[in-house]
Amino acid sequence: IRWSLAPVTALKESIAKMEQGQYAAVVPETGTPELGSIGTSLNRLAGALTKAREENHGLTRQIIRIQEEERKSLARDLHDEIGATLFVLRTKAALLCKKLDNPAPNLERIETMSKEVVDEIERLQQTNRRILQSLTPPALMELGLKGALEALVAMWRTHRHSIALTCTISGDTLLLD
């Protein structure tokens, strides 16, 4: 009986190895035609699982690479845009303080510089909003795809009067992730 059950025992051992993630274990395709067919199917399954594992590792590496690129882009935006604007603001604020210390300050020049500081702060706020929106588009979460696209077009219409935009959305956007 032991000899006749040997193929079943071998199948059981191979399945146990596969459960542990050892997909390279070859299942013997011996015994009755039915047992041989099961062995062949398990070998194909092991091959498919090995391929899926390799694809998953590739996708994981790709996700990590994309995340790293996003981090670099964010760091570049923070350094190049926000850092430069903060430097300009600090410089202009220091100049304003110096001008105000003057016994006879040039109020016209101080007013001009103050407006420049306000303009720089506005640019900084716009940059900050752009970066935050690129990280988490709140409109998409709150309004869904259709509403977010419509809001985006409306925003462009408000801020870019020289560009004529039309927005036509057909189909069920709820089906899209």
Tab-separated table of C-alpha atoms in Angstrom:
chain	number	residue	atom	x	y	z
A	1	ILE	CA	0.000	0.000	0.000
A	2	ARG	CA	2.869	2.347	0.873
A	3	TRP	CA	4.275	1.940	-2.654
A	4	SER	CA	0.920	2.665	-4.297
A	5	LEU	CA	0.367	5.753	-2.120
A	6	ALA	CA	3.900	7.118	-2.701
A	7	PRO	CA	2.734	9.480	-5.519
A	8	VAL	CA	0.011	10.891	-3.234
A	9	THR	CA	2.566	11.418	-0.454
A	10	ALA	CA	4.906	13.146	-2.933
A	11	LEU	CA	2.052	15.404	-4.085
A	12	LYS	CA	1.236	16.243	-0.455
A	13	GLU	CA	4.881	17.107	0.292
A	14	SER	CA	5.141	19.264	-2.827
A	15	ILE	CA	1.950	21.110	-1.931
A	16	ALA	CA	3.306	21.728	1.589
A	17	LYS	CA	6.485	23.232	0.076
A	18	MET	CA	4.417	25.436	-2.226
A	19	GLU	CA	2.370	26.636	0.769
A	20	GLN	CA	5.667	27.816	2.286
A	21	GLY	CA	6.486	29.748	-0.872
A	22	GLN	CA	8.927	27.216	-2.327
A	23	TYR	CA	7.558	27.248	-5.850
A	24	ALA	CA	10.691	25.766	-7.368
A	25	ALA	CA	9.833	22.385	-5.916
A	26	VAL	CA	8.923	20.112	-8.804
A	27	VAL	CA	5.875	17.952	-8.255
A	28	PRO	CA	6.380	14.415	-9.549
A	29	GLU	CA	4.081	13.597	-12.439
A	30	THR	CA	3.977	9.908	-11.665
A	31	GLY	CA	1.386	7.389	-10.553
A	32	THR	CA	-1.986	7.002	-12.125
A	33	PRO	CA	-2.905	9.276	-15.047
A	34	GLU	CA	-5.064	11.316	-12.690
A	35	LEU	CA	-2.193	11.818	-10.207
A	36	GLY	CA	0.195	12.629	-13.063
A	37	SER	CA	-2.284	15.227	-14.324
A	38	ILE	CA	-2.522	16.762	-10.848
A	39	GLY	CA	1.301	16.901	-10.712
A	40	THR	CA	1.418	18.630	-14.110
A	41	SER	CA	-1.231	21.153	-13.013
A	42	LEU	CA	0.611	21.861	-9.763
A	43	ASN	CA	3.877	22.406	-11.669
A	44	ARG	CA	2.103	24.908	-13.936
A	45	LEU	CA	0.597	26.594	-10.886
A	46	ALA	CA	4.054	26.819	-9.282
A	47	GLY	CA	5.382	28.417	-12.474
A	48	ALA	CA	2.524	30.920	-12.527
A	49	LEU	CA	3.063	31.743	-8.845
A	50	THR	CA	6.807	32.232	-9.445
A	51	LYS	CA	6.056	34.565	-12.336
A	52	ALA	CA	3.462	36.477	-10.262
A	53	ARG	CA	5.949	36.843	-7.396
A	54	GLU	CA	8.579	38.225	-9.804
A	55	GLU	CA	6.031	40.645	-11.284
A	56	ASN	CA	5.034	41.768	-7.774
A	57	HIS	CA	8.679	42.414	-6.914
A	58	GLY	CA	9.029	44.399	-10.136
A	59	LEU	CA	5.914	46.433	-9.361
A	60	THR	CA	7.132	47.066	-5.819
A	61	ARG	CA	10.456	48.348	-7.170
A	62	GLN	CA	8.563	50.541	-9.649
A	63	ILE	CA	6.337	51.978	-6.886
A	64	ILE	CA	9.383	52.749	-4.750
A	65	ARG	CA	11.098	54.429	-7.728
A	66	ILE	CA	7.995	56.545	-8.438
A	67	GLN	CA	7.706	57.527	-4.761
A	68	GLU	CA	11.362	58.538	-4.751
A	69	GLU	CA	10.845	60.641	-7.894
A	70	GLU	CA	7.857	62.334	-6.232
A	71	ARG	CA	9.941	63.062	-3.130
A	72	LYS	CA	12.715	64.549	-5.267
A	73	SER	CA	10.193	66.672	-7.152
A	74	LEU	CA	8.663	67.895	-3.906
A	75	ALA	CA	12.093	68.666	-2.452
A	76	ARG	CA	13.011	70.544	-5.634
A	77	ASP	CA	9.774	72.573	-5.468
A	78	LEU	CA	10.330	73.361	-1.802
A	79	HIS	CA	13.935	74.394	-2.376
A	80	ASP	CA	13.634	76.201	-5.694
A	81	GLU	CA	10.303	77.925	-5.266
A	82	ILE	CA	9.508	78.267	-1.585
A	83	GLY	CA	13.125	78.606	-0.475
A	84	ALA	CA	13.868	81.297	-3.049
A	85	THR	CA	10.696	83.213	-2.201
A	86	LEU	CA	11.467	83.075	1.527
A	87	PHE	CA	14.959	84.407	0.821
A	88	VAL	CA	13.510	87.311	-1.167
A	89	LEU	CA	10.983	88.030	1.592
A	90	ARG	CA	13.648	87.999	4.287
A	91	THR	CA	15.847	90.331	2.227
A	92	LYS	CA	12.995	92.759	1.511
A	93	ALA	CA	11.860	92.717	5.148
A	94	ALA	CA	15.411	93.503	6.282
A	95	LEU	CA	15.579	96.385	3.767
A	96	LEU	CA	12.226	97.679	4.992
A	97	CYS	CA	13.456	97.639	8.591
A	98	LYS	CA	16.588	99.510	7.529
A	99	LYS	CA	14.551	102.111	5.622
A	100	LEU	CA	12.234	102.583	8.613
A	101	ASP	CA	15.251	103.208	10.859
A	102	ASN	CA	16.177	106.172	8.678
A	103	PRO	CA	15.360	109.481	10.406
A	104	ALA	CA	13.550	110.667	7.255
A	105	PRO	CA	12.195	107.485	5.638
A	106	ASN	CA	11.065	107.584	2.014
A	107	LEU	CA	7.445	106.566	2.548
A	108	GLU	CA	6.824	106.120	-1.168
A	109	ARG	CA	9.684	103.631	-1.439
A	110	ILE	CA	8.549	101.863	1.755
A	111	GLU	CA	5.026	101.559	0.368
A	112	THR	CA	6.376	100.107	-2.914
A	113	MET	CA	8.555	97.618	-1.057
A	114	SER	CA	5.626	96.657	1.206
A	115	LYS	CA	3.504	95.920	-1.859
A	116	GLU	CA	6.360	93.826	-3.278
A	117	VAL	CA	6.457	91.831	-0.027
A	118	VAL	CA	2.689	91.263	-0.221
A	119	ASP	CA	3.068	90.136	-3.860
A	120	GLU	CA	5.839	87.699	-2.871
A	121	ILE	CA	3.659	86.330	-0.076
A	122	GLU	CA	0.817	85.808	-2.571
A	123	ARG	CA	3.174	83.902	-4.902
A	124	LEU	CA	4.344	81.836	-1.940
A	125	GLN	CA	0.742	81.014	-1.025
A	126	GLN	CA	-0.013	80.013	-4.618
A	127	THR	CA	3.064	77.778	-4.711
A	128	ASN	CA	2.091	76.241	-1.387
A	129	ARG	CA	-1.454	75.543	-2.637
A	130	ARG	CA	-0.116	74.026	-5.865
A	131	ILE	CA	2.237	71.716	-3.985
A	132	LEU	CA	-0.470	70.676	-1.518
A	133	GLN	CA	-2.941	70.013	-4.328
A	134	SER	CA	-0.390	67.882	-6.146
A	135	LEU	CA	0.025	65.800	-2.991
A	136	THR	CA	-3.659	65.325	-2.223
A	137	PRO	CA	-6.236	66.641	-4.677
A	138	PRO	CA	-9.098	67.375	-2.231
A	139	ALA	CA	-11.592	68.109	-4.988
A	140	LEU	CA	-11.223	64.587	-6.324
A	141	MET	CA	-11.955	63.110	-2.909
A	142	GLU	CA	-14.856	65.452	-2.158
A	143	LEU	CA	-16.462	65.924	-5.569
A	144	GLY	CA	-15.539	62.764	-7.458
A	145	LEU	CA	-13.906	62.728	-10.876
A	146	LYS	CA	-16.666	64.581	-12.760
A	147	GLY	CA	-17.042	67.316	-10.130
A	148	ALA	CA	-13.276	67.703	-9.761
A	149	LEU	CA	-12.804	68.107	-13.516
A	150	GLU	CA	-15.626	70.638	-13.693
A	151	ALA	CA	-14.117	72.576	-10.757
A	152	LEU	CA	-10.709	72.511	-12.423
A	153	VAL	CA	-12.144	73.891	-15.669
A	154	ALA	CA	-14.043	76.567	-13.709
A	155	MET	CA	-10.841	77.559	-11.897
A	156	TRP	CA	-8.974	77.843	-15.213
A	157	ARG	CA	-11.783	79.952	-16.639
A	158	THR	CA	-11.528	82.287	-13.637
A	159	HIS	CA	-7.735	82.612	-13.677
A	160	ARG	CA	-7.043	82.347	-17.409
A	161	HIS	CA	-9.533	84.619	-19.147
A	162	SER	CA	-7.547	84.502	-22.384
A	163	ILE	CA	-8.086	80.747	-22.766
A	164	ALA	CA	-11.483	79.492	-23.944
A	165	LEU	CA	-12.363	76.166	-22.336
A	166	THR	CA	-15.276	73.812	-22.770
A	167	CYS	CA	-15.867	70.726	-20.686
A	168	THR	CA	-17.938	67.773	-21.859
A	169	ILE	CA	-18.036	64.668	-19.689
A	170	SER	CA	-20.033	61.695	-20.864
A	171	GLY	CA	-20.382	58.230	-19.469
A	172	ASP	CA	-20.462	57.067	-15.889
A	173	THR	CA	-17.374	58.431	-14.147
A	174	LEU	CA	-18.357	56.568	-10.977
A	175	LEU	CA	-17.061	53.383	-12.615
A	176	LEU	CA	-13.555	54.851	-12.769
A	177	ASP	CA	-11.233	54.513	-9.818
